[in-house]
Each structure stands twice: as C-alpha cells, then as structure tokens.
Amino acid sequence: MGQDQTKQQIEKGLQLYQSNQTEKALEVWMKVLEKSSDLMGRFRVLGCLVTAHSEMGRYKEMLKFAVVQIDTARELEDADFLLESYLNLARSNEKLCEFHKTISYCKTCLGLPGTRAGAQLGGQVSLSMGNAFLGLSVFQKALESFEKALRYAHNNDDAMLECRVCCSLGSFYAQVKDYEKALFFPCKAAELVNDYGKGWSLKYRAMSQYHMAVAYRLLGHLGSAMECCEESMKIALQHGDRPLQALCLLCFADIHRSRGDLELSQLKLHCLSESIYRSKGLQRELRAHVVRFHECVEETELYCGLCGESIGEKNSRLQALPCSHIFHLRCLQNNGTRSCPNCRRSSMKPGFV
C-alpha cells in the first residue's frame, strides 16, 4: 500500500470513527498498519489507534500502539514525531494509573531539543504531568503543571486545551474541597465548548458536564447534578465511552446516596448498566442486571399493582392510597373499582406520597 492509498484509507477510517462506526474504523486502520509501507502514514494511523483505544477505555491496547509508534518515530528520525509518540506513551500510562511512569515520560518530552511541535504539544505534556501529580496527591506540583498548561493554551489560542485543563482543575479543586472553584472551572470548560466547540468531539461537552455534576453534588445542588450527569451519560452511551459511563454511574450513585434514597441508587445503577451492556451486545452481563433490577423492584415494591410497570423508571403521575399502596394515577382512573386492587380495602380516598 503506497502513500496515496494509505492517506485515503486513514481518512476513510476517520470518517467512520466520526460517525460512531468505531469498530469499522479500527478494521480500516489495522489493515493500513498491516499493509502500508509508508512510515509517515503508519505513524499517523498509530496515532489514530492510540486515540480511539483511549476513548474506548482499552488502555492496554492504547499503550501497545504507543510503544509501536515510538519505534516508528525513531525510524523516521524526526524530533516532532518522537515528541508526539512520547506524549502518547505518557498518556497511556496516565490512563493505566502508572503515574510515576507518566511523569518520567513527560520529563523526557520536555527534555527533547526544540521542535516545531513543542509549542503545540508542550501544554498537553504539562496537562498530562499535572494529572499524574494529582493522581499521586502531590497537589502543589499538580497545580503548577495545570497553570503552566493553561499559559500554553492562552499563548497559543488553544481553546480545546484550555477546556481540558479547566476540567482537570475542577477535579483538583474537588479533591482539595474548594467546591466553588470545583464548579467554576468545569462551567468555564462548558462555555468554551459552546463558544468554540462546534467542530470538536462531543466528548468535550460530556467531560465538562460530568465535572459540573460532581461539583454540583458536592455543593448540595442535587437537581443540577443529576441533570448534568444525565447529559454526560447520554453522550458517553452514544459514543461508547465506557470509562466516562463508569464515572457517571458512580456519580449517579453518589447523588442518590446524598438524597438518602439508597434503594433508588441501586435501581438506577442496574438500569444504566443494562443500557450499556445492551448497546455492547454482552448478553450474559445484560441478563444479570435485568434480573437484579427486577429483584430490586420487588424488594422495594416500586411497581404499579395494576399494570405491573416499575415506578421511578419514567416520569409519571402517581397516586398513594391510605393503605400506602402506590399506583399510576391513569391506572386507578381506568380501573373502575372502589377498593385498593392490592389489599381490597374499601377506601379509594387518596393518601399522601
């Protein structure tokens, strides 16, 4: 496969990836990797594979392709390519929580001789280093790295980098318990998405919404937290972003725990897990969560005694009777009886929910 054909196949893969046909895009890129003799094309497709596996949460595969990309960069004998490949190696280790290795590879990036890509990638190197320091709870160095990344973003008018840094700063301030700033920075990231993010991946909107949800929950604004988390989860499900799906599930559980409705948190967890596994076609895991969801419904008696549908899964008007049995209002209106359908008590006078 020559240079022109390699370029065409890479672009074909990008189009598939942008239209959420991820597996087909991966097939196209893997064929390029197997058949292409063009080193620059191979380097570029390895970058695509690193990014795709990162967004799918396949971090070991991400690391594998990052290592191959470094070997390719060395063959090309180009400092710009070497810088980019070391950055991908740092990111891979960051995702795998190998924070000491992440910092080491970031320092390698910063120690490379000046390159054309240095001005563009320097901010991303600082961001990755900041995330690693934050993972190690070295807060002062984390903040220094984030501030450095932010300066890179401002100096180069890089709104996308600024958005990512703001999300990381939201996480930083959440950990040090400055919840006002933990909300301020993700809100700033959301503004950047609205102002500049028309051509960006939706993951940036999902990322800002997730960090806003965390901050709102910590501030006790649970309604806003739920709204932001639902928006983030919707995008994560649409794009198959499994790491973000997992974070949203944890956030949902924390929101319900803050409300004190622990049973509902379990219901929400199993319902969302069911959606994830259904979209992935993982039948065994899907069945397990369907069964557990219905067990939770039975345990909490959160179902309508007339139509049998679970209560709380959808927005609907409910009616509690003096005997404490709960039904859909529409079901009671259509039933026509003068006693509770469950216990047959004669009074149908509404009670209080």
Short mmCIF file of C-alpha atoms in Angstrom, two decimals:
data_model
loop_
_atom_site.label_atom_id
_atom_site.label_comp_id
_atom_site.label_asym_id
_atom_site.label_seq_id
_atom_site.Cartn_x
_atom_site.Cartn_y
_atom_site.Cartn_z
CA MET A 1 0.00 0.00 0.00
CA GLY A 2 1.58 3.26 -1.17
CA GLN A 3 1.48 6.76 0.28
CA ASP A 4 -1.68 8.00 -1.53
CA GLN A 5 -3.68 4.85 -0.78
CA THR A 6 -2.54 4.96 2.86
CA LYS A 7 -3.75 8.55 3.17
CA GLN A 8 -7.14 7.68 1.62
CA GLN A 9 -7.66 4.73 3.98
CA ILE A 10 -6.74 6.80 7.05
CA GLU A 11 -9.30 9.44 6.03
CA LYS A 12 -11.89 6.72 5.43
CA GLY A 13 -11.28 5.44 8.95
CA LEU A 14 -11.63 8.94 10.39
CA GLN A 15 -14.98 9.42 8.66
CA LEU A 16 -16.22 6.11 10.05
CA TYR A 17 -14.95 6.99 13.51
CA GLN A 18 -16.62 10.42 13.48
CA SER A 19 -19.93 8.78 12.51
CA ASN A 20 -19.63 6.43 15.56
CA GLN A 21 -18.78 3.34 13.46
CA THR A 22 -15.81 2.70 15.71
CA GLU A 23 -15.22 -0.99 15.05
CA LYS A 24 -15.28 -0.48 11.27
CA ALA A 25 -12.82 2.40 11.64
CA LEU A 26 -10.49 0.18 13.67
CA GLU A 27 -10.65 -2.52 10.97
CA VAL A 28 -9.65 0.00 8.28
CA TRP A 29 -6.75 1.37 10.34
CA MET A 30 -5.47 -2.10 11.26
CA LYS A 31 -5.36 -3.03 7.56
CA VAL A 32 -3.34 0.13 6.88
CA LEU A 33 -0.94 -0.86 9.66
CA GLU A 34 -0.54 -4.37 8.22
CA LYS A 35 -0.16 -3.42 4.54
CA SER A 36 1.29 0.09 4.30
CA SER A 37 4.98 0.63 3.63
CA ASP A 38 4.70 4.41 4.16
CA LEU A 39 6.35 5.23 7.51
CA MET A 40 4.64 8.61 7.92
CA GLY A 41 1.28 7.02 7.15
CA ARG A 42 1.95 4.25 9.68
CA PHE A 43 2.88 6.86 12.30
CA ARG A 44 -0.36 8.74 11.71
CA VAL A 45 -2.56 5.65 11.81
CA LEU A 46 -0.90 4.57 15.06
CA GLY A 47 -1.89 7.95 16.49
CA CYS A 48 -5.49 7.30 15.42
CA LEU A 49 -5.43 3.89 17.09
CA VAL A 50 -3.98 5.35 20.31
CA THR A 51 -6.76 7.98 20.47
CA ALA A 52 -9.55 5.53 19.61
CA HIS A 53 -8.50 2.97 22.21
CA SER A 54 -8.13 5.73 24.79
CA GLU A 55 -11.71 6.89 24.25
CA MET A 56 -13.00 3.31 24.44
CA GLY A 57 -11.18 2.66 27.69
CA ARG A 58 -8.91 -0.01 26.19
CA TYR A 59 -5.81 1.35 27.86
CA LYS A 60 -3.56 -1.70 27.47
CA GLU A 61 -4.15 -1.63 23.71
CA MET A 62 -3.56 2.12 23.77
CA LEU A 63 -0.17 1.52 25.43
CA LYS A 64 0.71 -1.20 22.91
CA PHE A 65 0.17 1.10 19.93
CA ALA A 66 2.01 3.97 21.66
CA VAL A 67 5.09 1.75 22.03
CA VAL A 68 4.95 0.80 18.33
CA GLN A 69 4.57 4.48 17.45
CA ILE A 70 7.80 5.33 19.28
CA ASP A 71 9.66 2.71 17.23
CA THR A 72 8.20 4.23 14.05
CA ALA A 73 9.23 7.74 15.14
CA ARG A 74 12.79 6.55 15.67
CA GLU A 75 12.83 5.07 12.15
CA LEU A 76 11.64 8.41 10.79
CA GLU A 77 14.41 10.20 12.75
CA ASP A 78 12.11 13.19 13.33
CA ALA A 79 12.09 15.02 16.69
CA ASP A 80 8.48 16.21 16.25
CA PHE A 81 7.23 12.66 15.77
CA LEU A 82 9.33 11.47 18.72
CA LEU A 83 7.80 14.14 20.96
CA GLU A 84 4.27 13.17 19.92
CA SER A 85 4.91 9.46 20.48
CA TYR A 86 6.42 10.02 23.96
CA LEU A 87 3.37 12.13 24.85
CA ASN A 88 1.08 9.27 23.78
CA LEU A 89 3.17 6.91 25.90
CA ALA A 90 2.78 9.28 28.88
CA ARG A 91 -0.99 9.47 28.35
CA SER A 92 -1.26 5.69 28.11
CA ASN A 93 0.48 5.25 31.44
CA GLU A 94 -1.65 8.03 32.94
CA LYS A 95 -4.81 6.14 31.96
CA LEU A 96 -3.38 2.96 33.50
CA CYS A 97 -2.64 4.92 36.72
CA GLU A 98 1.10 4.38 36.27
CA PHE A 99 1.67 7.93 37.45
CA HIS A 100 5.43 7.73 38.13
CA LYS A 101 5.99 6.44 34.58
CA THR A 102 3.73 9.20 33.23
CA ILE A 103 5.85 11.87 34.93
CA SER A 104 9.05 10.24 33.66
CA TYR A 105 7.84 10.20 30.03
CA CYS A 106 6.58 13.80 30.34
CA LYS A 107 10.03 14.86 31.54
CA THR A 108 11.51 13.05 28.53
CA CYS A 109 9.21 15.12 26.29
CA LEU A 110 10.28 18.35 27.96
CA GLY A 111 13.96 17.35 27.65
CA LEU A 112 13.82 16.84 23.89
CA PRO A 113 15.52 19.53 21.75
CA GLY A 114 13.30 22.33 20.49
CA THR A 115 10.85 21.19 17.82
CA ARG A 116 8.09 22.69 15.70
CA ALA A 117 5.53 20.69 17.68
CA GLY A 118 6.95 21.83 21.03
CA ALA A 119 4.78 24.95 21.26
CA GLN A 120 1.64 22.98 20.41
CA LEU A 121 2.27 19.87 22.49
CA GLY A 122 4.06 21.47 25.45
CA GLY A 123 0.74 22.38 27.05
CA GLN A 124 -0.55 18.82 26.63
CA VAL A 125 2.63 17.47 28.23
CA SER A 126 2.12 19.79 31.22
CA LEU A 127 -1.54 18.74 31.46
CA SER A 128 -0.65 15.05 31.49
CA MET A 129 2.02 15.69 34.13
CA GLY A 130 -0.50 17.63 36.23
CA ASN A 131 -3.00 14.77 36.06
CA ALA A 132 -0.27 12.35 37.18
CA PHE A 133 0.74 14.55 40.13
CA LEU A 134 -2.94 14.85 41.06
CA GLY A 135 -3.24 11.05 40.95
CA LEU A 136 -0.32 10.89 43.39
CA SER A 137 -1.91 13.64 45.59
CA VAL A 138 1.11 15.91 45.04
CA PHE A 139 -1.16 18.94 44.91
CA GLN A 140 1.37 21.77 44.67
CA LYS A 141 3.14 20.26 41.66
CA ALA A 142 -0.19 19.34 40.09
CA LEU A 143 -1.38 22.95 40.33
CA GLU A 144 1.91 24.26 38.93
CA SER A 145 1.60 21.92 35.94
CA PHE A 146 -2.04 22.89 35.30
CA GLU A 147 -1.17 26.60 35.46
CA LYS A 148 1.67 26.02 33.00
CA ALA A 149 -0.69 24.15 30.65
CA LEU A 150 -3.17 27.00 30.93
CA ARG A 151 -0.49 29.51 29.93
CA TYR A 152 0.33 27.39 26.87
CA ALA A 153 -3.37 27.36 25.97
CA HIS A 154 -3.72 31.15 26.28
CA ASN A 155 -0.47 31.92 24.45
CA ASN A 156 -1.44 29.67 21.52
CA ASP A 157 -5.19 30.43 21.49
CA ASP A 158 -5.82 26.73 22.05
CA ALA A 159 -9.40 26.64 23.37
CA MET A 160 -9.53 22.82 23.22
CA LEU A 161 -6.52 22.51 25.54
CA GLU A 162 -7.95 25.19 27.83
CA CYS A 163 -11.18 23.17 28.06
CA ARG A 164 -9.28 20.03 29.11
CA VAL A 165 -7.22 21.95 31.68
CA CYS A 166 -10.35 23.51 33.17
CA CYS A 167 -11.87 20.04 33.64
CA SER A 168 -8.69 18.85 35.38
CA LEU A 169 -8.72 21.94 37.59
CA GLY A 170 -12.31 21.11 38.51
CA SER A 171 -11.13 17.69 39.67
CA PHE A 172 -8.19 19.28 41.52
CA TYR A 173 -10.37 21.71 43.50
CA ALA A 174 -12.92 18.99 44.25
CA GLN A 175 -10.13 16.97 45.88
CA VAL A 176 -8.88 19.90 47.95
CA LYS A 177 -12.50 20.70 48.92
CA ASP A 178 -12.81 24.14 47.33
CA TYR A 179 -16.18 23.33 45.82
CA GLU A 180 -16.91 26.80 44.40
CA LYS A 181 -13.79 26.60 42.22
CA ALA A 182 -14.56 22.93 41.52
CA LEU A 183 -17.72 24.22 39.83
CA PHE A 184 -16.24 27.38 38.29
CA PHE A 185 -13.67 25.64 36.10
CA PRO A 186 -15.97 22.99 34.53
CA CYS A 187 -18.51 25.78 33.87
CA LYS A 188 -15.72 27.65 32.09
CA ALA A 189 -15.00 24.46 30.09
CA ALA A 190 -18.69 24.23 29.14
CA GLU A 191 -18.59 27.87 27.96
CA LEU A 192 -15.58 27.09 25.76
CA VAL A 193 -17.44 24.12 24.25
CA ASN A 194 -20.45 26.34 23.49
CA ASP A 195 -18.30 29.14 22.02
CA TYR A 196 -15.67 27.20 20.07
CA GLY A 197 -16.61 23.53 20.13
CA LYS A 198 -18.79 23.22 17.04
CA GLY A 199 -16.18 21.06 15.30
CA TRP A 200 -14.95 19.30 18.43
CA SER A 201 -15.79 15.82 19.52
CA LEU A 202 -18.84 15.67 21.80
CA LYS A 203 -16.57 14.11 24.44
CA TYR A 204 -15.54 17.64 25.49
CA ARG A 205 -19.14 18.56 26.28
CA ALA A 206 -19.61 15.24 28.09
CA MET A 207 -16.42 15.78 30.08
CA SER A 208 -17.40 19.30 31.22
CA GLN A 209 -20.92 18.16 32.15
CA TYR A 210 -19.55 15.29 34.24
CA HIS A 211 -17.22 17.55 36.24
CA MET A 212 -20.06 20.05 36.73
CA ALA A 213 -22.21 17.20 38.06
CA VAL A 214 -19.54 16.25 40.60
CA ALA A 215 -19.20 19.86 41.80
CA TYR A 216 -22.96 20.42 42.00
CA ARG A 217 -23.31 17.26 44.10
CA LEU A 218 -20.57 18.38 46.48
CA LEU A 219 -22.31 21.76 46.82
CA GLY A 220 -25.62 20.02 47.56
CA HIS A 221 -27.34 21.13 44.32
CA LEU A 222 -28.56 17.63 43.57
CA GLY A 223 -31.10 18.52 40.88
CA SER A 224 -28.47 20.30 38.81
CA ALA A 225 -26.03 17.46 39.48
CA MET A 226 -28.49 14.90 38.14
CA GLU A 227 -29.24 17.00 35.05
CA CYS A 228 -25.54 17.39 34.17
CA CYS A 229 -24.75 13.73 34.87
CA GLU A 230 -27.62 12.56 32.66
CA GLU A 231 -26.37 14.77 29.81
CA SER A 232 -22.85 13.38 30.20
CA MET A 233 -24.10 9.79 30.32
CA LYS A 234 -26.23 10.29 27.20
CA ILE A 235 -23.18 11.38 25.19
CA ALA A 236 -20.99 8.65 26.72
CA LEU A 237 -23.53 5.98 25.71
CA GLN A 238 -23.82 7.46 22.21
CA HIS A 239 -20.05 7.38 21.68
CA GLY A 240 -19.25 4.15 23.51
CA ASP A 241 -17.06 5.97 26.03
CA ARG A 242 -17.01 3.26 28.69
CA PRO A 243 -14.67 5.00 31.19
CA LEU A 244 -16.97 8.03 31.27
CA GLN A 245 -20.01 5.75 31.56
CA ALA A 246 -18.45 4.20 34.65
CA LEU A 247 -17.71 7.62 36.17
CA CYS A 248 -21.30 8.73 35.52
CA LEU A 249 -22.65 5.59 37.19
CA LEU A 250 -20.60 6.36 40.28
CA CYS A 251 -21.81 9.96 40.22
CA PHE A 252 -25.44 8.83 39.95
CA ALA A 253 -24.93 6.55 42.95
CA ASP A 254 -23.36 9.42 44.93
CA ILE A 255 -26.27 11.73 44.05
CA HIS A 256 -28.83 9.16 45.24
CA ARG A 257 -26.76 8.48 48.36
CA SER A 258 -26.73 12.22 49.09
CA ARG A 259 -30.50 12.20 48.74
CA GLY A 260 -30.73 9.23 51.06
CA ASP A 261 -32.55 7.03 48.52
CA LEU A 262 -30.13 4.10 48.54
CA GLU A 263 -32.63 1.68 47.02
CA LEU A 264 -33.21 4.03 44.09
CA SER A 265 -29.45 4.35 43.60
CA GLN A 266 -29.28 0.58 43.10
CA LEU A 267 -32.20 0.67 40.67
CA LYS A 268 -30.57 3.45 38.66
CA LEU A 269 -27.24 1.61 38.65
CA HIS A 270 -28.76 -1.62 37.32
CA CYS A 271 -30.94 0.23 34.79
CA LEU A 272 -27.99 2.17 33.35
CA SER A 273 -25.74 -0.90 33.39
CA GLU A 274 -28.43 -2.74 31.43
CA SER A 275 -28.37 0.01 28.77
CA ILE A 276 -24.58 -0.17 28.50
CA TYR A 277 -24.43 -3.95 28.13
CA ARG A 278 -27.38 -3.97 25.71
CA SER A 279 -25.59 -1.48 23.44
CA LYS A 280 -22.46 -3.66 23.55
CA GLY A 281 -24.36 -6.90 22.89
CA LEU A 282 -22.97 -8.51 26.07
CA GLN A 283 -25.88 -10.84 26.76
CA ARG A 284 -24.66 -12.54 29.93
CA GLU A 285 -23.94 -9.26 31.73
CA LEU A 286 -27.20 -7.79 30.36
CA ARG A 287 -29.28 -10.66 31.80
CA ALA A 288 -27.58 -10.34 35.19
CA HIS A 289 -28.51 -6.66 35.51
CA VAL A 290 -32.06 -7.20 34.21
CA VAL A 291 -32.58 -9.86 36.87
CA ARG A 292 -31.07 -7.71 39.62
CA PHE A 293 -33.15 -4.69 38.52
CA HIS A 294 -36.37 -6.65 38.86
CA GLU A 295 -35.23 -8.09 42.18
CA CYS A 296 -34.69 -4.53 43.47
CA VAL A 297 -38.14 -3.52 42.17
CA GLU A 298 -39.69 -6.45 44.05
CA GLU A 299 -37.72 -5.75 47.23
CA THR A 300 -38.74 -2.09 47.31
CA GLU A 301 -42.27 -2.74 45.95
CA LEU A 302 -41.70 0.01 43.41
CA TYR A 303 -44.18 -1.19 40.84
CA CYS A 304 -47.78 -0.45 39.95
CA GLY A 305 -50.14 -3.14 41.25
CA LEU A 306 -52.39 -2.72 38.21
CA CYS A 307 -50.16 -2.56 35.12
CA GLY A 308 -47.05 -4.13 36.71
CA GLU A 309 -44.66 -1.49 35.34
CA SER A 310 -41.85 -0.30 37.61
CA ILE A 311 -42.28 3.09 39.26
CA GLY A 312 -39.46 5.59 39.05
CA GLU A 313 -38.02 4.41 35.74
CA LYS A 314 -40.08 7.01 33.81
CA ASN A 315 -41.73 10.29 34.72
CA SER A 316 -45.38 9.57 35.55
CA ARG A 317 -48.16 10.80 37.85
CA LEU A 318 -48.63 8.56 40.87
CA GLN A 319 -51.34 8.12 43.49
CA ALA A 320 -50.88 6.74 47.01
CA LEU A 321 -53.90 5.27 48.82
CA PRO A 322 -54.49 5.32 52.61
CA CYS A 323 -53.24 1.71 52.73
CA SER A 324 -49.87 3.01 51.34
CA HIS A 325 -50.10 1.09 48.07
CA ILE A 326 -48.94 3.22 45.13
CA PHE A 327 -50.33 3.13 41.58
CA HIS A 328 -50.17 5.09 38.37
CA LEU A 329 -52.95 7.67 38.51
CA ARG A 330 -54.08 6.70 35.00
CA CYS A 331 -54.36 3.04 36.04
CA LEU A 332 -56.60 3.90 39.02
CA GLN A 333 -58.78 6.12 36.84
CA ASN A 334 -59.19 3.36 34.26
CA ASN A 335 -59.68 0.56 36.81
CA GLY A 336 -63.20 1.49 37.89
CA THR A 337 -63.13 -0.33 41.26
CA ARG A 338 -63.94 1.28 44.64
CA SER A 339 -61.27 -0.60 46.63
CA CYS A 340 -57.50 -0.97 46.55
CA PRO A 341 -56.60 -3.51 43.85
CA ASN A 342 -53.85 -4.93 46.11
CA CYS A 343 -55.40 -5.32 49.55
CA ARG A 344 -59.10 -4.73 48.69
CA ARG A 345 -59.62 -2.09 51.35
CA SER A 346 -62.78 -0.21 50.54
CA SER A 347 -61.47 3.34 50.69
CA MET A 348 -60.14 4.81 47.45
CA LYS A 349 -59.63 8.26 49.00
CA PRO A 350 -56.14 9.45 48.06
CA GLY A 351 -53.41 9.36 50.66
CA PHE A 352 -50.11 11.27 50.68
CA VAL A 353 -46.97 10.32 48.78
#
